[in-house]
Short mmCIF file of C-alpha atoms in Angstrom, two decimals:
data_model
loop_
_atom_site.label_atom_id
_atom_site.label_comp_id
_atom_site.label_asym_id
_atom_site.label_seq_id
_atom_site.Cartn_x
_atom_site.Cartn_y
_atom_site.Cartn_z
CA MET A 542 -6.96 -30.06 -23.25
CA SER A 543 -8.68 -27.26 -21.35
CA VAL A 544 -7.29 -26.21 -17.97
CA LYS A 545 -9.75 -24.75 -15.47
CA PRO A 546 -8.79 -21.60 -13.52
CA ILE A 547 -8.11 -21.99 -9.79
CA ALA A 548 -9.92 -19.71 -7.33
CA ILE A 549 -7.02 -18.16 -5.39
CA HIS A 550 -6.60 -14.54 -4.30
CA PRO A 551 -4.25 -12.68 -6.70
CA SER A 552 -1.81 -11.82 -3.89
CA ALA A 553 -1.58 -15.51 -2.94
CA VAL A 554 -0.95 -16.44 -6.58
CA HIS A 555 1.79 -13.81 -6.74
CA ALA A 556 3.35 -15.12 -3.54
CA MET A 557 3.37 -18.73 -4.72
CA LEU A 558 4.88 -17.76 -8.08
CA GLU A 559 7.64 -15.82 -6.33
CA VAL A 560 8.43 -18.76 -4.03
CA GLU A 561 8.58 -21.05 -7.06
CA LEU A 562 10.90 -18.62 -8.86
CA HIS A 563 13.33 -18.30 -5.94
CA GLY A 564 13.04 -21.84 -4.59
CA SER A 565 12.47 -20.56 -1.07
CA MET A 566 11.92 -17.15 0.54
CA THR A 567 11.33 -15.47 3.88
CA ALA A 568 8.15 -13.64 4.75
CA ALA A 569 10.12 -10.37 4.94
CA GLN A 570 11.31 -10.81 1.35
CA LEU A 571 7.75 -11.38 0.19
CA VAL A 572 6.56 -8.24 1.99
CA GLN A 573 9.07 -6.20 -0.01
CA ILE A 574 8.16 -7.80 -3.34
CA LEU A 575 4.39 -7.77 -2.89
CA GLY A 576 4.30 -4.22 -1.51
CA LEU A 577 1.67 -5.14 1.08
CA GLU A 578 1.39 -4.63 4.84
CA LYS A 579 3.44 -7.11 6.88
CA SER A 580 0.32 -8.19 8.79
CA SER A 581 -1.59 -8.86 5.56
CA VAL A 582 1.23 -10.98 4.15
CA SER A 583 1.52 -12.89 7.44
CA ARG A 584 -2.19 -13.75 7.40
CA MET A 585 -2.04 -14.83 3.77
CA LEU A 586 1.04 -17.03 4.31
CA ALA A 587 -0.51 -18.62 7.40
CA LYS A 588 -3.51 -19.65 5.28
CA LEU A 589 -1.26 -21.11 2.57
CA VAL A 590 0.70 -23.08 5.17
CA GLU A 591 -2.51 -24.29 6.80
CA ALA A 592 -3.83 -25.37 3.39
CA GLY A 593 -0.66 -27.41 2.84
CA GLU A 594 0.49 -25.34 -0.14
CA LEU A 595 3.54 -23.81 1.55
CA GLU A 596 5.84 -25.25 4.21
CA GLU A 597 8.19 -23.56 6.67
CA SER A 598 11.73 -24.56 7.58
CA PRO A 599 14.39 -22.91 9.79
CA CYS A 600 16.75 -20.50 8.04
CA SER A 601 20.38 -21.69 8.19
CA GLU A 602 21.66 -18.12 8.76
CA ASP A 603 19.17 -17.27 11.53
CA ALA A 604 17.16 -19.93 13.35
CA ARG A 605 14.57 -17.31 14.33
CA THR A 606 13.70 -16.79 10.67
CA LYS A 607 11.75 -19.33 8.65
CA ARG A 608 12.03 -19.95 4.93
CA LEU A 609 8.97 -20.75 2.88
CA SER A 610 8.91 -23.28 0.06
CA LEU A 611 6.24 -24.98 -2.01
CA THR A 612 4.89 -28.35 -0.94
CA GLY A 613 4.01 -31.00 -3.49
CA LYS A 614 0.44 -29.69 -3.44
CA GLY A 615 1.72 -26.14 -3.90
CA LYS A 616 3.86 -27.15 -6.87
CA ASP A 617 0.84 -28.79 -8.51
CA ILE A 618 -1.21 -25.62 -8.03
CA VAL A 619 1.54 -23.41 -9.48
CA GLN A 620 1.84 -25.80 -12.42
CA SER A 621 -1.91 -25.47 -13.01
CA ILE A 622 -1.70 -21.66 -12.77
CA ASN A 623 1.09 -21.54 -15.34
CA ALA A 624 -0.71 -24.00 -17.63
CA TYR A 625 -3.91 -21.94 -17.50
CA ALA A 626 -1.97 -18.74 -18.25
CA ASP A 627 -0.16 -20.39 -21.18
CA GLN A 628 -3.48 -21.70 -22.51
CA ARG A 629 -5.10 -18.25 -22.40
CA VAL A 630 -2.15 -16.55 -24.13
CA ALA A 631 -1.94 -19.25 -26.80
CA ALA A 632 -5.68 -19.02 -27.48
CA ALA A 633 -5.43 -15.25 -27.92
CA LEU A 634 -2.40 -15.49 -30.21
CA ARG A 635 -4.18 -18.01 -32.46
CA LYS A 636 -6.67 -15.27 -33.30
CA LEU A 637 -3.85 -13.28 -34.95
CA ASP A 638 -1.94 -13.65 -38.21
CA PRO A 639 1.66 -15.02 -38.06
CA PHE A 640 3.26 -11.60 -38.62
CA THR A 641 1.36 -10.05 -35.70
CA GLN A 642 2.06 -13.11 -33.52
CA ASP A 643 5.80 -12.64 -34.05
CA ALA A 644 5.61 -8.89 -33.31
CA ILE A 645 3.71 -9.51 -30.07
CA SER A 646 6.12 -12.27 -29.05
CA GLN A 647 9.10 -9.96 -29.47
CA GLY A 648 7.26 -7.13 -27.71
CA LEU A 649 6.39 -9.33 -24.73
CA SER A 650 9.99 -10.48 -24.46
CA SER A 651 11.23 -6.88 -24.43
CA TYR A 652 8.56 -5.92 -21.92
CA ALA A 653 9.55 -8.81 -19.62
CA SER A 654 13.18 -7.64 -19.71
CA ALA A 655 12.12 -4.07 -18.89
CA LEU A 656 9.97 -5.28 -15.99
CA LYS A 657 12.90 -7.25 -14.59
CA ALA A 658 15.15 -4.19 -14.78
CA CYS A 659 12.53 -2.05 -13.04
CA ARG A 660 12.00 -4.63 -10.34
CA GLU A 661 15.68 -4.82 -9.53
CA ASN A 662 15.65 -1.13 -8.69
CA THR A 663 12.01 -0.39 -7.90
CA ALA A 664 12.68 1.88 -4.95
CA GLY A 665 15.28 3.86 -6.88
CA GLN A 666 12.99 4.24 -9.88
CA VAL A 667 10.17 5.61 -7.73
CA GLN A 668 12.50 7.95 -5.85
CA ASN A 669 13.98 9.31 -9.09
CA ASN A 670 10.76 9.76 -11.04
CA VAL A 671 8.28 10.90 -8.41
CA LYS A 672 7.65 14.55 -7.62
CA ILE A 673 5.88 16.03 -4.61
CA VAL A 674 3.45 18.88 -5.30
CA SER A 675 1.32 20.84 -2.86
CA GLY A 676 -2.16 22.30 -3.14
CA TYR A 677 -5.22 21.31 -5.11
CA HIS A 678 -4.76 19.12 -8.17
CA ALA A 679 -7.57 18.21 -10.57
CA GLY A 680 -9.01 14.78 -9.75
CA MET A 681 -7.35 14.50 -6.34
CA ILE A 682 -10.57 13.97 -4.37
CA GLY A 683 -11.56 10.99 -6.50
CA ARG A 684 -8.06 9.53 -6.73
CA ILE A 685 -7.27 9.75 -3.01
CA THR A 686 -10.68 8.28 -2.21
CA GLU A 687 -10.03 5.46 -4.69
CA MET A 688 -6.68 4.58 -3.10
CA HIS A 689 -8.22 4.55 0.38
CA GLY A 690 -11.30 2.59 -0.69
CA SER A 691 -9.37 -0.07 -2.60
CA PHE A 692 -6.63 -0.63 -0.02
CA TYR A 693 -8.83 -0.72 3.09
CA ALA A 694 -11.50 -2.88 1.45
CA ARG A 695 -8.89 -5.43 0.36
CA GLU A 696 -6.76 -5.43 3.49
CA HIS A 697 -9.25 -4.66 6.27
CA HIS A 698 -12.72 -5.25 4.75
CA PHE A 699 -13.90 -1.64 5.09
CA GLY A 700 -16.97 -0.83 3.02
CA HIS A 701 -18.94 2.04 1.55
CA PHE A 702 -19.27 3.83 4.91
CA PHE A 703 -15.50 4.35 5.07
CA GLU A 704 -15.14 5.34 1.41
CA ALA A 705 -18.00 7.83 1.66
CA LYS A 706 -16.47 9.33 4.80
CA VAL A 707 -13.12 9.81 3.05
CA ALA A 708 -14.75 11.43 0.02
CA ALA A 709 -16.93 13.77 2.11
CA GLY A 710 -14.02 14.83 4.30
CA LEU A 711 -11.78 15.52 1.30
CA ALA A 712 -14.50 17.49 -0.48
CA ASP A 713 -14.94 19.71 2.58
CA PHE A 714 -11.18 20.12 3.03
CA ALA A 715 -10.60 21.06 -0.63
CA LEU A 716 -12.85 24.11 -0.14
CA ARG A 717 -10.66 25.23 2.78
CA LEU A 718 -7.26 24.84 1.12
CA GLU A 719 -6.96 28.56 0.48
CA LYS A 720 -6.38 29.12 4.21
CA PRO A 721 -2.67 29.21 5.12
CA CYS A 722 -3.10 26.73 8.01
CA ASN A 723 -4.28 23.97 5.63
CA GLN A 724 -2.19 22.13 3.06
CA ILE A 725 -2.06 18.89 1.08
CA TRP A 726 0.89 17.17 -0.60
CA LEU A 727 0.54 14.82 -3.55
CA ALA A 728 3.12 12.38 -4.86
CA MET A 729 2.99 12.39 -8.66
CA LEU A 730 4.43 9.64 -10.86
CA ASN A 731 3.98 10.11 -14.61
CA GLU A 732 1.32 12.76 -13.86
CA ARG A 733 -0.69 10.30 -11.76
CA ILE A 734 -1.33 10.72 -8.04
CA VAL A 735 0.34 7.82 -6.21
CA GLY A 736 0.38 9.19 -2.67
CA SER A 737 -0.99 11.91 -0.43
CA VAL A 738 -0.97 13.45 3.02
CA ALA A 739 -2.71 16.55 4.35
CA ILE A 740 -2.55 18.87 7.33
CA ASP A 741 -5.88 20.27 8.47
CA GLY A 742 -4.99 23.20 10.70
CA GLU A 743 -8.44 24.25 11.79
CA ASP A 744 -10.76 21.30 12.46
CA LEU A 745 -9.27 20.44 15.89
CA GLY A 746 -8.81 23.96 17.26
CA ASN A 747 -6.41 24.78 20.13
CA ASN A 748 -3.62 25.41 17.60
CA GLU A 749 -3.40 21.66 16.92
CA ALA A 750 -2.73 20.26 13.44
CA HIS A 751 -4.57 17.18 12.16
CA LEU A 752 -2.59 14.85 9.88
CA ARG A 753 -5.05 13.24 7.45
CA TRP A 754 -5.35 11.09 4.30
CA PHE A 755 -1.89 9.54 4.35
CA ILE A 756 -1.97 6.87 1.65
CA LEU A 757 0.34 5.33 -0.95
CA ASP A 758 -0.46 3.46 -4.13
CA ASP A 759 0.27 -0.27 -3.86
CA GLY A 760 3.31 -0.09 -6.14
CA CYS A 761 4.97 2.69 -4.12
CA ARG A 762 5.07 1.10 -0.67
CA GLY A 763 8.56 0.46 0.61
CA SER A 764 10.10 3.05 -1.72
CA GLY A 765 10.70 5.78 0.86
CA LEU A 766 7.93 7.90 -0.63
CA GLY A 767 5.85 7.78 2.54
CA ARG A 768 8.74 9.24 4.52
CA LYS A 769 9.01 12.11 2.03
CA LEU A 770 5.32 12.94 2.41
CA ILE A 771 5.36 12.85 6.21
CA SER A 772 8.51 14.97 6.19
CA GLU A 773 6.73 17.65 4.15
CA ALA A 774 3.76 17.61 6.52
CA THR A 775 5.81 17.85 9.72
CA ARG A 776 8.03 20.59 8.29
CA PHE A 777 4.92 22.61 7.41
CA CYS A 778 3.60 22.21 10.95
CA ASP A 779 6.91 23.37 12.40
CA GLU A 780 6.86 26.44 10.16
CA GLN A 781 3.24 27.23 11.07
CA LYS A 782 4.16 26.91 14.77
CA PHE A 783 1.36 24.52 15.69
CA ALA A 784 1.47 23.33 19.30
CA SER A 785 1.12 19.67 18.27
CA ILE A 786 0.11 17.30 15.47
CA GLN A 787 -2.61 14.69 16.02
CA LEU A 788 -3.53 11.70 13.88
CA TRP A 789 -6.05 8.89 14.21
CA THR A 790 -5.43 5.35 13.00
CA PHE A 791 -5.92 1.76 14.20
CA ASN A 792 -3.66 -0.94 15.59
CA GLN A 793 -3.26 -3.12 12.47
CA LEU A 794 -1.25 -0.58 10.45
CA THR A 795 2.13 -1.55 11.87
CA ALA A 796 4.30 -0.20 9.02
CA ALA A 797 2.62 3.19 9.21
CA ARG A 798 3.02 3.23 12.99
CA ARG A 799 6.78 2.68 12.71
CA LEU A 800 6.96 5.57 10.26
CA TYR A 801 4.96 7.89 12.52
CA GLU A 802 7.09 7.00 15.53
CA SER A 803 10.28 7.74 13.59
CA PHE A 804 9.00 11.32 13.27
CA GLY A 805 8.35 11.66 16.99
CA PHE A 806 4.70 10.64 17.18
CA GLU A 807 3.69 8.81 20.35
CA LEU A 808 0.60 6.75 21.13
CA SER A 809 -1.60 8.93 23.34
CA LYS A 810 -4.93 7.06 23.38
CA GLU A 811 -6.30 3.62 22.46
CA TRP A 812 -9.89 2.38 22.56
CA GLU A 813 -12.39 0.07 20.89
CA GLY A 814 -14.43 2.02 18.36
CA ASP A 815 -16.09 1.98 14.94
CA GLN A 816 -15.61 5.45 13.46
CA TRP A 817 -14.50 3.87 10.16
CA GLY A 818 -17.51 1.59 9.96
CA SER A 819 -15.98 -1.55 11.48
CA PRO A 820 -15.24 -2.41 15.13
CA LEU A 821 -11.49 -2.33 15.81
CA THR A 822 -8.87 -0.94 18.18
CA GLU A 823 -8.56 2.73 17.31
CA GLN A 824 -5.52 4.80 18.22
CA GLN A 825 -4.54 8.44 18.50
CA PHE A 826 -0.94 9.50 18.02
CA SER A 827 0.46 12.89 19.03
CA ARG A 828 3.61 14.80 18.18
CA LYS A 829 4.43 17.87 20.30
CA ILE A 830 6.19 20.73 18.56
CA VAL A 831 8.75 22.51 20.71
#
């Protein structure tokens, strides 16, 4: 019997599968597992609750916290998702000879065990294996643009205007990296760029540094890698004796804001604008260097 696929966003599928696996979970636990912004997870969970696929109940340890569990409808959907996945895997395996089927089965089992081990210590694995390098690296313009374009399109519906602006700005900046007031730091994991931040020391003038292109790959959020990158950038600014550091963002990036504030950045301006191609509440944060 053929099972039809269900049209659900991949992040929602992941969330429902995690809730099924654990029986019930809090939104905070899902944020850590999914590696997404808290606001994005909150919006997604609200839609699942509204659709009657998840239900909320008070947490016995803390009444202010709610636990999420699958409703009957949610359980039926998860069952359909698993059935469809099983059907697709079985159909693919039938195309192979018995010897190859057995080899793949054993390989998948080993891979599942390795994934579980990695997941239990994801933050530690990233911290131990990542390295931070500075300066130009081949492919960085395209990779940093890709990370920005993918994340902001998925989470905030930015389009080609934003991606083109990121690419153009990076291309211009790369030609100015030889100047001692400019620098970029790249987080490398298995020789792949998984994070970045840059200090542009000349585009603002007045001896002010501009913190730009802070981004992490989806799988690295919550690992402490972002703190390492910002630490490199602020240390560089201290050494270069800039008067202040400025950065521009918008009000929906709450996790990033908490990180900036932990390094002494303060909100200095807020206004309605569209410099990234979509109308939203833009913000400027400043950090004075004594």
